[in-house]
Amino acid sequence: MASRVRNQLQALKKVYPWISTPLIISAPMRVFAGPALAVAVTKAGGIGFIGPGASPPDLDIALTESRRLLEQSSASSHSSMQPVGIGLQTFDADLGIAIQAIREHKPYAVWLFAPRDGQSELNTWVQSVKDSSPETQIWIQVGSVMDALSAARAPIPPDVLVIQGSDAGGHGLARGAGFISILPEVADELRDTNILLMAAGGIADGRGVAAALSLGAAGAVMGTRFLASEEAKIPRGYQEDVLKTSDGSQNTIRTKLYDELAGRTDWPSMYDGRNIRNRSTQDQESGLSFAENEKLYKKALTKGNDGWGENGRLTAYVGAGVGLVREVTAACTIVTTTTTSIITTTLDASKMASKTAHPDKKEIEDRTEKLRLAYNKRDIDGALAMFVDEGLNCSAYSISRKSYPNMNKARFEEFLLTMHSKLKHYRHNTISVSGHKEFQAWEWEMVWEEYKKVGQGDSSDGQGVDGQEDSSDAGGATSDIAVETVAGEDIAVEPRKRRRN
């Protein structure tokens, strides 16, 4: 699987030149994922998707706004393509209106989902999209191995398959399973194709993303986590309900009830939705008639934000990972903190396995050296692939112990500036270092916390790797150190505040 992961990462970078890896994608949640959220995720190095909106004309309005936002930022593309994606539910979307918007605005990706007539319906959409905007990438969401293979064998195969597990919030197949079982089977079946795989369903932090990558995904989709972003178009009562809900295994439910209460009987029969349990589901389970439940639901619609919550009745689509969503933050912060968490998780897994698996000493040394060389070359994709595919037998911690420099506080600051110059392709969410240059916030936190743990902060001998004197590059830090340090032993991540259940 190592070569597949590496090839997927390389392919992603060619098609989506602005992205950082590991890749984070914001889901095209129907009315909640608007232009502001999609653009913010793209600017942070992910791929932001705009939802289809409440009605077909909303798509043109949203893409017009996203282009305006992109033109105001450094994320604006030099090509005619917009570096965002759009999502479409094909069973109720207007093909003519959608194609007109795609032809005019040229989004980088179109995500197709929920056909009423199966693959034949998707084939019609794919052909129309490609005819109107040949460079636009086709993403198709599936929830089973069978559907994945049908899409892959279509006359025009998709560029990306989104493998949605049943832990996902919102709509998906009523008969399904978690992506942990579907994704690796699809990856095995499609190993000889160029189709990229993305994982979705219950992913809310870096640990879930790391799991998805280890199963063969090139990136991970998060929806519920971005409901708690500053840019989400979501009612306050709904968002507060998301933050207060814990234990998604017990406090969310897959059901068709909320579609029926809202009068949405047009969904294809094979789909239902995952929502937060509330009075509507409780009363249904207690035997309340649908007519009375519907009457109470309509009354709740008049209550504004009070219509949600434990005693509310309104729909709150969330995934089973909702208990990991604890605060509202900017979308760019969600992307960067998730990326940091992925690195921490893979390092922790590497150290844990190296203590228990007892691999051959020569094997450990060889793999550690490969990882060290990857970082020296700034081959982030290669290093990530090794973490995912070989890291479980690699004593990654030895890298930092062998190569961590001795330097005082002043030299550490110079070292940060060197690191900044080596990792320009991760530029976002920057902070100032002593008023000189900008340095990424997550890099500062990771490197500084590790530096303190090593306990060399008071040293002033000015020596670097293996006791050699530091070079003059950017004031004294060696070029190798700049990237190696990211793979340190105990990267610290600031703990998030616990919330009430």
Short mmCIF file of C-alpha atoms in Angstrom, two decimals:
data_model
loop_
_atom_site.label_atom_id
_atom_site.label_comp_id
_atom_site.label_asym_id
_atom_site.label_seq_id
_atom_site.Cartn_x
_atom_site.Cartn_y
_atom_site.Cartn_z
CA MET A 1 0.00 0.00 0.00
CA ALA A 2 2.99 2.31 0.43
CA SER A 3 3.32 2.99 -3.28
CA ARG A 4 -0.42 3.61 -3.66
CA VAL A 5 -0.45 6.17 -0.83
CA ARG A 6 2.62 7.89 -2.25
CA ASN A 7 1.16 7.95 -5.75
CA GLN A 8 -2.14 9.31 -4.46
CA LEU A 9 -0.41 12.15 -2.65
CA GLN A 10 1.60 13.05 -5.73
CA ALA A 11 -1.51 12.95 -7.91
CA LEU A 12 -3.40 15.19 -5.48
CA LYS A 13 -0.68 17.82 -5.50
CA LYS A 14 -0.66 17.93 -9.31
CA VAL A 15 -4.42 18.41 -9.57
CA TYR A 16 -4.93 20.61 -6.51
CA PRO A 17 -1.68 22.63 -6.32
CA TRP A 18 -2.70 24.68 -3.26
CA ILE A 19 -3.29 21.76 -0.88
CA SER A 20 -1.24 20.61 2.07
CA THR A 21 -1.04 16.99 3.11
CA PRO A 22 -2.48 15.23 5.02
CA LEU A 23 -5.53 16.48 3.11
CA ILE A 24 -8.61 17.74 4.96
CA ILE A 25 -11.89 18.22 3.08
CA SER A 26 -14.99 20.03 4.29
CA ALA A 27 -18.18 18.24 3.29
CA PRO A 28 -20.77 19.90 1.00
CA MET A 29 -23.43 20.09 3.73
CA ARG A 30 -26.55 21.22 1.93
CA VAL A 31 -27.33 24.66 3.41
CA PHE A 32 -24.61 24.88 6.06
CA ALA A 33 -21.51 24.77 3.83
CA GLY A 34 -21.51 28.11 2.06
CA PRO A 35 -18.83 30.07 0.20
CA ALA A 36 -17.19 31.47 3.36
CA LEU A 37 -16.56 28.00 4.80
CA ALA A 38 -15.35 26.49 1.52
CA VAL A 39 -12.94 29.35 0.82
CA ALA A 40 -11.58 29.31 4.39
CA VAL A 41 -10.80 25.58 4.16
CA THR A 42 -9.15 26.00 0.77
CA LYS A 43 -7.03 28.90 2.05
CA ALA A 44 -5.88 26.67 4.92
CA GLY A 45 -4.58 24.02 2.51
CA GLY A 46 -7.65 21.79 2.33
CA ILE A 47 -10.41 21.45 -0.23
CA GLY A 48 -13.59 23.31 0.66
CA PHE A 49 -16.92 22.24 -0.80
CA ILE A 50 -20.06 24.34 -1.16
CA GLY A 51 -23.38 22.62 -0.52
CA PRO A 52 -26.16 22.64 -3.12
CA GLY A 53 -28.27 25.07 -1.11
CA ALA A 54 -32.01 25.07 -0.56
CA SER A 55 -32.90 25.49 -4.25
CA PRO A 56 -31.11 25.11 -7.63
CA PRO A 57 -30.48 28.86 -8.21
CA ASP A 58 -28.54 29.01 -4.92
CA LEU A 59 -25.57 27.36 -6.61
CA ASP A 60 -24.85 30.23 -9.01
CA ILE A 61 -25.19 32.76 -6.18
CA ALA A 62 -22.79 30.78 -3.97
CA LEU A 63 -20.14 30.37 -6.68
CA THR A 64 -20.31 34.06 -7.52
CA GLU A 65 -19.66 34.86 -3.85
CA SER A 66 -16.83 32.31 -3.53
CA ARG A 67 -15.06 33.86 -6.52
CA ARG A 68 -15.37 37.29 -4.90
CA LEU A 69 -13.88 35.96 -1.65
CA LEU A 70 -11.06 34.21 -3.49
CA GLU A 71 -10.17 37.33 -5.44
CA GLN A 72 -9.73 39.16 -2.13
CA SER A 73 -7.21 36.61 -0.86
CA SER A 74 -3.95 34.95 -1.81
CA ALA A 75 -5.91 31.76 -2.55
CA SER A 76 -7.10 33.22 -5.85
CA SER A 77 -6.10 30.94 -8.72
CA HIS A 78 -4.18 32.17 -11.75
CA SER A 79 -6.28 29.79 -13.87
CA SER A 80 -9.95 30.16 -14.73
CA MET A 81 -10.77 27.35 -12.29
CA GLN A 82 -12.14 28.14 -8.82
CA PRO A 83 -10.18 26.24 -6.10
CA VAL A 84 -13.37 25.05 -4.39
CA GLY A 85 -15.81 22.23 -5.02
CA ILE A 86 -19.58 21.95 -5.13
CA GLY A 87 -21.87 19.14 -3.99
CA LEU A 88 -25.02 18.02 -5.79
CA GLN A 89 -27.76 15.58 -4.79
CA THR A 90 -28.60 14.29 -8.23
CA PHE A 91 -32.10 13.00 -7.39
CA ASP A 92 -33.44 16.51 -6.75
CA ALA A 93 -30.93 18.79 -8.50
CA ASP A 94 -31.76 20.59 -11.74
CA LEU A 95 -29.24 19.33 -14.30
CA GLY A 96 -29.63 22.30 -16.63
CA ILE A 97 -29.21 24.95 -13.92
CA ALA A 98 -26.28 23.08 -12.35
CA ILE A 99 -24.43 22.67 -15.64
CA GLN A 100 -24.89 26.34 -16.46
CA ALA A 101 -23.30 27.29 -13.12
CA ILE A 102 -20.44 24.81 -13.61
CA ARG A 103 -19.75 26.08 -17.13
CA GLU A 104 -19.64 29.69 -15.95
CA HIS A 105 -17.75 29.32 -12.66
CA LYS A 106 -15.60 26.22 -13.30
CA PRO A 107 -15.17 24.75 -9.80
CA TYR A 108 -12.21 22.41 -9.35
CA ALA A 109 -14.49 19.55 -8.28
CA VAL A 110 -18.12 18.43 -8.47
CA TRP A 111 -19.25 15.95 -5.79
CA LEU A 112 -22.22 13.81 -6.91
CA PHE A 113 -24.42 11.95 -4.44
CA ALA A 114 -27.78 10.20 -4.01
CA PRO A 115 -28.96 9.17 -7.49
CA ARG A 116 -32.51 7.87 -7.65
CA ASP A 117 -31.74 5.63 -10.62
CA GLY A 118 -28.32 4.40 -9.61
CA GLN A 119 -25.22 4.47 -11.79
CA SER A 120 -27.10 5.29 -15.00
CA GLU A 121 -28.21 8.59 -13.47
CA LEU A 122 -24.66 9.34 -12.35
CA ASN A 123 -23.36 8.58 -15.86
CA THR A 124 -25.62 11.28 -17.29
CA TRP A 125 -24.37 13.83 -14.77
CA VAL A 126 -20.70 12.92 -15.23
CA GLN A 127 -20.92 13.24 -19.00
CA SER A 128 -22.68 16.61 -18.73
CA VAL A 129 -20.14 17.99 -16.25
CA LYS A 130 -17.19 16.91 -18.39
CA ASP A 131 -18.78 18.38 -21.52
CA SER A 132 -19.29 21.75 -19.80
CA SER A 133 -15.99 21.93 -17.86
CA PRO A 134 -13.45 19.26 -18.90
CA GLU A 135 -10.91 20.15 -16.20
CA THR A 136 -13.40 19.85 -13.34
CA GLN A 137 -12.73 16.75 -11.25
CA ILE A 138 -15.56 14.28 -10.63
CA TRP A 139 -16.12 13.10 -7.05
CA ILE A 140 -18.75 10.42 -6.38
CA GLN A 141 -19.93 9.51 -2.89
CA VAL A 142 -20.66 5.84 -2.24
CA GLY A 143 -21.55 3.81 0.83
CA SER A 144 -20.86 0.27 -0.31
CA VAL A 145 -18.22 -1.74 -2.15
CA MET A 146 -20.76 -2.59 -4.86
CA ASP A 147 -21.53 1.06 -5.57
CA ALA A 148 -17.82 1.91 -5.58
CA LEU A 149 -17.10 -0.76 -8.19
CA SER A 150 -20.07 0.31 -10.32
CA ALA A 151 -18.76 3.88 -10.38
CA ALA A 152 -15.21 2.73 -11.13
CA ARG A 153 -16.39 0.66 -14.11
CA ALA A 154 -18.53 3.43 -15.60
CA PRO A 155 -17.83 4.80 -19.11
CA ILE A 156 -16.22 7.84 -17.46
CA PRO A 157 -14.80 6.74 -14.10
CA PRO A 158 -14.69 9.31 -11.30
CA ASP A 159 -11.45 10.99 -10.33
CA VAL A 160 -12.30 10.53 -6.66
CA LEU A 161 -14.53 8.15 -4.72
CA VAL A 162 -15.72 9.35 -1.31
CA ILE A 163 -16.22 6.26 0.83
CA GLN A 164 -18.91 7.26 3.32
CA GLY A 165 -19.34 5.08 6.39
CA SER A 166 -22.58 4.79 8.33
CA ASP A 167 -21.21 6.92 11.19
CA ALA A 168 -21.66 9.94 8.94
CA GLY A 169 -24.11 12.68 9.78
CA GLY A 170 -26.85 13.65 7.39
CA HIS A 171 -27.99 11.33 4.63
CA GLY A 172 -26.40 8.07 3.56
CA LEU A 173 -27.32 4.48 2.81
CA ALA A 174 -29.70 3.00 5.38
CA ARG A 175 -27.87 -0.31 4.96
CA GLY A 176 -24.20 0.38 5.52
CA ALA A 177 -21.12 -0.04 7.67
CA GLY A 178 -18.29 2.10 8.98
CA PHE A 179 -15.58 3.14 6.53
CA ILE A 180 -13.10 1.05 8.53
CA SER A 181 -14.48 -2.05 6.79
CA ILE A 182 -15.57 -0.60 3.43
CA LEU A 183 -12.51 1.50 2.60
CA PRO A 184 -9.76 -1.17 2.67
CA GLU A 185 -11.89 -3.54 0.59
CA VAL A 186 -12.47 -0.83 -2.01
CA ALA A 187 -8.76 0.04 -1.92
CA ASP A 188 -7.88 -3.59 -2.63
CA GLU A 189 -10.35 -3.84 -5.51
CA LEU A 190 -9.19 -0.59 -7.12
CA ARG A 191 -5.47 -0.86 -6.44
CA ASP A 192 -4.65 -0.96 -10.16
CA THR A 193 -6.68 2.16 -11.00
CA ASN A 194 -5.91 5.86 -10.70
CA ILE A 195 -9.06 6.61 -8.71
CA LEU A 196 -8.32 8.47 -5.48
CA LEU A 197 -10.16 7.46 -2.31
CA MET A 198 -11.39 9.78 0.44
CA ALA A 199 -12.87 8.62 3.74
CA ALA A 200 -15.98 10.09 5.36
CA GLY A 201 -18.19 9.28 8.31
CA GLY A 202 -17.56 9.98 11.99
CA ILE A 203 -14.17 11.69 11.46
CA ALA A 204 -13.82 14.69 13.77
CA ASP A 205 -10.11 15.00 14.61
CA GLY A 206 -6.62 13.94 13.57
CA ARG A 207 -6.97 10.46 15.03
CA GLY A 208 -9.82 9.68 12.66
CA VAL A 209 -7.90 11.13 9.72
CA ALA A 210 -4.82 9.05 10.62
CA ALA A 211 -6.99 5.92 10.70
CA ALA A 212 -8.41 6.76 7.27
CA LEU A 213 -4.94 7.28 5.80
CA SER A 214 -3.75 3.94 7.18
CA LEU A 215 -6.69 2.21 5.47
CA GLY A 216 -5.81 3.56 2.03
CA ALA A 217 -7.45 6.99 1.83
CA ALA A 218 -5.67 9.95 0.26
CA GLY A 219 -7.58 12.38 2.49
CA ALA A 220 -10.46 12.66 4.91
CA VAL A 221 -13.80 14.46 4.87
CA MET A 222 -15.21 16.17 7.95
CA GLY A 223 -18.72 17.56 8.15
CA THR A 224 -19.86 17.73 11.77
CA ARG A 225 -16.57 19.28 12.88
CA PHE A 226 -17.10 22.15 10.45
CA LEU A 227 -20.65 22.71 11.73
CA ALA A 228 -18.80 24.13 14.73
CA SER A 229 -16.80 26.58 12.62
CA GLU A 230 -17.21 30.32 12.63
CA GLU A 231 -17.95 30.27 8.91
CA ALA A 232 -20.74 27.66 8.94
CA LYS A 233 -24.20 28.91 7.94
CA ILE A 234 -25.96 27.31 10.90
CA PRO A 235 -28.58 28.52 13.41
CA ARG A 236 -27.16 29.21 16.87
CA GLY A 237 -29.52 26.73 18.53
CA TYR A 238 -28.40 23.95 16.16
CA GLN A 239 -24.72 24.75 16.73
CA GLU A 240 -25.15 24.76 20.52
CA ASP A 241 -26.89 21.39 20.26
CA VAL A 242 -23.83 20.04 18.43
CA LEU A 243 -21.48 21.25 21.18
CA LYS A 244 -23.62 19.84 24.01
CA THR A 245 -24.06 16.37 22.54
CA SER A 246 -21.73 13.59 23.64
CA ASP A 247 -21.59 9.83 23.02
CA GLY A 248 -22.82 9.74 19.46
CA SER A 249 -23.34 5.99 19.73
CA GLN A 250 -26.32 6.60 22.02
CA ASN A 251 -27.38 10.17 21.37
CA THR A 252 -27.57 10.06 17.57
CA ILE A 253 -29.83 7.89 15.46
CA ARG A 254 -30.27 6.92 11.82
CA THR A 255 -33.91 7.45 10.85
CA LYS A 256 -36.27 8.70 8.14
CA LEU A 257 -38.47 10.41 10.71
CA TYR A 258 -37.08 13.92 10.27
CA ASP A 259 -37.47 13.78 6.48
CA GLU A 260 -41.08 12.75 6.96
CA LEU A 261 -41.74 15.46 9.56
CA ALA A 262 -40.28 18.07 7.19
CA GLY A 263 -42.35 16.78 4.28
CA ARG A 264 -39.27 15.52 2.40
CA THR A 265 -40.73 12.29 1.08
CA ASP A 266 -38.78 12.59 -2.17
CA TRP A 267 -35.56 11.02 -0.88
CA PRO A 268 -34.78 7.69 -2.61
CA SER A 269 -35.92 4.78 -0.46
CA MET A 270 -32.41 3.46 0.21
CA TYR A 271 -31.38 6.58 2.18
CA ASP A 272 -31.95 7.76 5.72
CA GLY A 273 -30.17 10.32 7.91
CA ARG A 274 -28.19 10.44 11.16
CA ASN A 275 -29.46 13.06 13.62
CA ILE A 276 -29.26 14.03 17.28
CA ARG A 277 -31.95 12.28 19.33
CA ASN A 278 -34.55 14.66 20.76
CA ARG A 279 -38.23 14.81 21.68
CA SER A 280 -39.32 13.91 18.15
CA THR A 281 -37.56 10.53 18.22
CA GLN A 282 -38.35 9.92 21.89
CA ASP A 283 -42.06 10.47 21.32
CA GLN A 284 -42.03 8.27 18.23
CA GLU A 285 -40.44 5.46 20.25
CA SER A 286 -43.03 5.99 22.99
CA GLY A 287 -45.88 5.43 20.54
CA LEU A 288 -46.95 8.99 19.72
CA SER A 289 -48.85 9.10 16.45
CA PHE A 290 -47.11 10.61 13.44
CA ALA A 291 -49.87 13.19 13.03
CA GLU A 292 -49.36 14.50 16.57
CA ASN A 293 -45.57 14.38 16.23
CA GLU A 294 -45.79 16.37 13.00
CA LYS A 295 -48.02 18.95 14.68
CA LEU A 296 -45.48 19.43 17.50
CA TYR A 297 -42.62 19.61 14.98
CA LYS A 298 -44.32 22.41 13.05
CA LYS A 299 -44.90 24.28 16.30
CA ALA A 300 -41.18 23.96 17.11
CA LEU A 301 -40.38 25.61 13.77
CA THR A 302 -41.80 28.85 15.18
CA LYS A 303 -39.53 28.82 18.26
CA GLY A 304 -36.28 29.84 16.58
CA ASN A 305 -33.16 28.62 18.37
CA ASP A 306 -35.25 27.04 21.13
CA GLY A 307 -36.47 24.48 18.59
CA TRP A 308 -33.21 22.54 19.09
CA GLY A 309 -31.73 20.95 22.18
CA GLU A 310 -32.61 18.05 24.44
CA ASN A 311 -36.24 19.19 24.68
CA GLY A 312 -36.36 20.44 21.11
CA ARG A 313 -37.91 18.74 18.11
CA LEU A 314 -36.06 20.10 15.08
CA THR A 315 -33.60 18.21 12.89
CA ALA A 316 -29.90 18.37 13.81
CA TYR A 317 -27.86 16.29 11.37
CA VAL A 318 -24.55 15.17 12.94
CA GLY A 319 -22.15 12.25 12.72
CA ALA A 320 -21.47 9.71 15.45
CA GLY A 321 -18.21 11.55 16.23
CA VAL A 322 -20.14 14.57 17.53
CA GLY A 323 -18.79 14.02 21.06
CA LEU A 324 -15.35 15.08 19.82
CA VAL A 325 -16.64 18.50 18.75
CA ARG A 326 -16.25 20.77 21.76
CA GLU A 327 -15.81 24.35 20.62
CA VAL A 328 -16.51 26.77 17.81
CA THR A 329 -13.34 27.91 16.03
CA ALA A 330 -12.31 29.33 12.68
CA ALA A 331 -12.24 26.83 9.83
CA CYS A 332 -8.53 27.47 9.20
CA THR A 333 -7.81 26.59 12.84
CA ILE A 334 -9.75 23.34 12.48
CA VAL A 335 -7.60 22.38 9.49
CA THR A 336 -4.28 23.24 11.14
CA THR A 337 -5.04 21.67 14.54
CA THR A 338 -6.28 18.52 12.82
CA THR A 339 -3.06 18.34 10.80
CA THR A 340 -1.02 18.69 13.99
CA SER A 341 -3.05 15.94 15.63
CA ILE A 342 -2.45 13.61 12.69
CA ILE A 343 1.32 13.96 13.07
CA THR A 344 1.06 13.37 16.83
CA THR A 345 -1.12 10.30 16.34
CA THR A 346 1.18 8.67 13.79
CA LEU A 347 4.21 9.30 15.97
CA ASP A 348 2.47 7.85 19.02
CA ALA A 349 1.43 4.76 17.04
CA SER A 350 4.98 4.35 15.78
CA LYS A 351 6.45 4.48 19.27
CA MET A 352 3.82 2.16 20.73
CA ALA A 353 4.32 -0.49 18.05
CA SER A 354 8.09 -0.27 18.20
CA LYS A 355 7.91 -1.19 21.90
CA THR A 356 5.70 -4.22 21.32
CA ALA A 357 6.46 -5.61 17.88
CA HIS A 358 10.20 -6.19 18.50
CA PRO A 359 11.22 -5.89 14.84
CA ASP A 360 14.69 -6.76 13.68
CA LYS A 361 17.21 -4.12 14.81
CA LYS A 362 18.55 -3.70 11.28
CA GLU A 363 15.00 -3.16 10.01
CA ILE A 364 14.42 -0.42 12.57
CA GLU A 365 17.68 1.30 11.65
CA ASP A 366 16.92 1.09 7.92
CA ARG A 367 13.43 2.51 8.24
CA THR A 368 14.52 5.21 10.65
CA GLU A 369 17.21 6.25 8.18
CA LYS A 370 14.69 6.34 5.32
CA LEU A 371 12.42 8.56 7.37
CA ARG A 372 15.30 10.84 8.36
CA LEU A 373 16.39 11.21 4.74
CA ALA A 374 12.84 11.99 3.66
CA TYR A 375 12.68 14.84 6.12
CA ASN A 376 16.14 16.09 5.17
CA LYS A 377 14.96 16.35 1.56
CA ARG A 378 11.77 18.09 2.67
CA ASP A 379 9.91 15.15 1.09
CA ILE A 380 6.84 15.58 3.26
CA ASP A 381 4.71 13.29 1.08
CA GLY A 382 7.31 10.53 1.21
CA ALA A 383 7.64 10.86 4.96
CA LEU A 384 3.88 10.76 5.41
CA ALA A 385 3.64 7.62 3.28
CA MET A 386 6.28 5.99 5.50
CA PHE A 387 4.38 6.98 8.62
CA VAL A 388 1.22 5.45 7.21
CA ASP A 389 2.68 2.29 5.71
CA GLU A 390 5.92 1.57 7.54
CA GLY A 391 5.81 3.74 10.64
CA LEU A 392 4.54 1.00 12.94
CA ASN A 393 7.97 -0.61 12.85
CA CYS A 394 9.99 2.58 12.89
CA SER A 395 11.58 4.09 16.01
CA ALA A 396 10.80 7.62 14.90
CA TYR A 397 11.71 9.11 18.27
CA SER A 398 15.37 8.31 17.71
CA ILE A 399 15.48 10.90 14.93
CA SER A 400 15.01 13.83 17.26
CA ARG A 401 17.33 12.36 19.93
CA LYS A 402 20.13 11.98 17.41
CA SER A 403 19.74 15.29 15.62
CA TYR A 404 18.26 17.79 18.07
CA PRO A 405 20.53 20.86 18.27
CA ASN A 406 21.99 22.52 21.33
CA MET A 407 21.12 26.18 21.21
CA ASN A 408 20.14 29.03 23.46
CA LYS A 409 16.89 30.98 23.22
CA ALA A 410 18.29 33.42 20.66
CA ARG A 411 19.53 30.62 18.45
CA PHE A 412 16.19 28.88 18.80
CA GLU A 413 14.48 31.92 17.35
CA GLU A 414 16.89 31.89 14.41
CA PHE A 415 16.17 28.21 14.02
CA LEU A 416 12.44 28.96 13.75
CA LEU A 417 13.07 31.41 10.94
CA THR A 418 15.06 28.77 9.08
CA MET A 419 12.25 26.30 9.57
CA HIS A 420 9.81 28.84 8.19
CA SER A 421 11.84 29.18 5.00
CA LYS A 422 12.01 25.40 4.57
CA LEU A 423 8.26 24.85 4.95
CA LYS A 424 6.76 27.65 2.88
CA HIS A 425 4.30 25.27 1.26
CA TYR A 426 2.50 25.02 4.62
CA ARG A 427 1.91 28.78 4.84
CA HIS A 428 -1.31 29.63 6.63
CA ASN A 429 -2.43 30.80 10.08
CA THR A 430 0.83 32.65 10.65
CA ILE A 431 2.09 34.57 13.67
CA SER A 432 4.97 36.98 14.09
CA VAL A 433 8.33 35.93 15.52
CA SER A 434 9.95 38.91 17.30
CA GLY A 435 8.49 41.26 14.70
CA HIS A 436 10.78 39.98 11.94
CA LYS A 437 8.96 37.47 9.79
CA GLU A 438 5.81 35.42 9.94
CA PHE A 439 5.92 31.86 11.23
CA GLN A 440 3.11 29.34 11.28
CA ALA A 441 1.34 29.07 14.62
CA TRP A 442 1.10 25.29 14.62
CA GLU A 443 4.81 24.93 13.74
CA TRP A 444 5.76 27.28 16.57
CA GLU A 445 3.73 25.30 19.10
CA MET A 446 4.96 21.90 17.96
CA VAL A 447 8.64 22.77 17.78
CA TRP A 448 8.81 24.97 20.87
CA GLU A 449 7.01 22.45 23.09
CA GLU A 450 9.31 19.68 21.93
CA TYR A 451 12.37 21.87 22.35
CA LYS A 452 11.42 22.48 25.99
CA LYS A 453 10.88 18.75 26.56
CA VAL A 454 14.37 17.95 25.33
CA GLY A 455 15.66 20.24 28.07
CA GLN A 456 18.36 22.02 26.07
CA GLY A 457 16.85 25.50 26.19
CA ASP A 458 19.59 26.96 28.39
CA SER A 459 22.51 25.68 26.40
CA SER A 460 24.67 28.34 24.81
CA ASP A 461 27.45 26.38 23.20
CA GLY A 462 26.01 27.01 19.74
CA GLN A 463 26.58 23.47 18.56
CA GLY A 464 24.27 21.58 16.25
CA VAL A 465 23.80 18.03 15.08
CA ASP A 466 26.32 15.53 16.47
CA GLY A 467 28.27 18.32 18.17
CA GLN A 468 29.15 20.09 14.94
CA GLU A 469 29.11 23.84 14.86
CA ASP A 470 25.95 25.36 13.39
CA SER A 471 26.15 26.71 9.87
CA SER A 472 25.43 30.35 9.15
CA ASP A 473 22.21 29.56 7.25
CA ALA A 474 19.52 31.92 8.66
CA GLY A 475 21.58 32.70 11.71
CA GLY A 476 22.93 29.35 12.78
CA ALA A 477 20.48 26.48 12.34
CA THR A 478 21.52 23.60 10.12
CA SER A 479 19.38 22.95 7.06
CA ASP A 480 18.65 19.35 8.08
CA ILE A 481 17.29 20.37 11.47
CA ALA A 482 14.65 22.60 9.94
CA VAL A 483 12.50 19.72 8.82
CA GLU A 484 13.63 16.88 11.06
CA THR A 485 12.37 18.56 14.18
CA VAL A 486 8.76 18.26 13.05
CA ALA A 487 9.17 14.50 13.49
CA GLY A 488 10.22 14.84 17.12
CA GLU A 489 9.46 12.48 19.95
CA ASP A 490 6.82 14.14 22.09
CA ILE A 491 5.05 16.83 20.10
CA ALA A 492 2.77 18.66 22.50
CA VAL A 493 -0.74 19.65 21.55
CA GLU A 494 -2.61 22.03 23.80
CA PRO A 495 -5.47 20.08 25.46
CA ARG A 496 -8.96 21.20 24.60
CA LYS A 497 -11.31 22.16 27.40
CA ARG A 498 -13.80 19.46 28.37
CA ARG A 499 -17.40 20.41 27.91
CA ARG A 500 -20.45 19.34 29.82
CA ASN A 501 -22.38 16.34 28.54
#
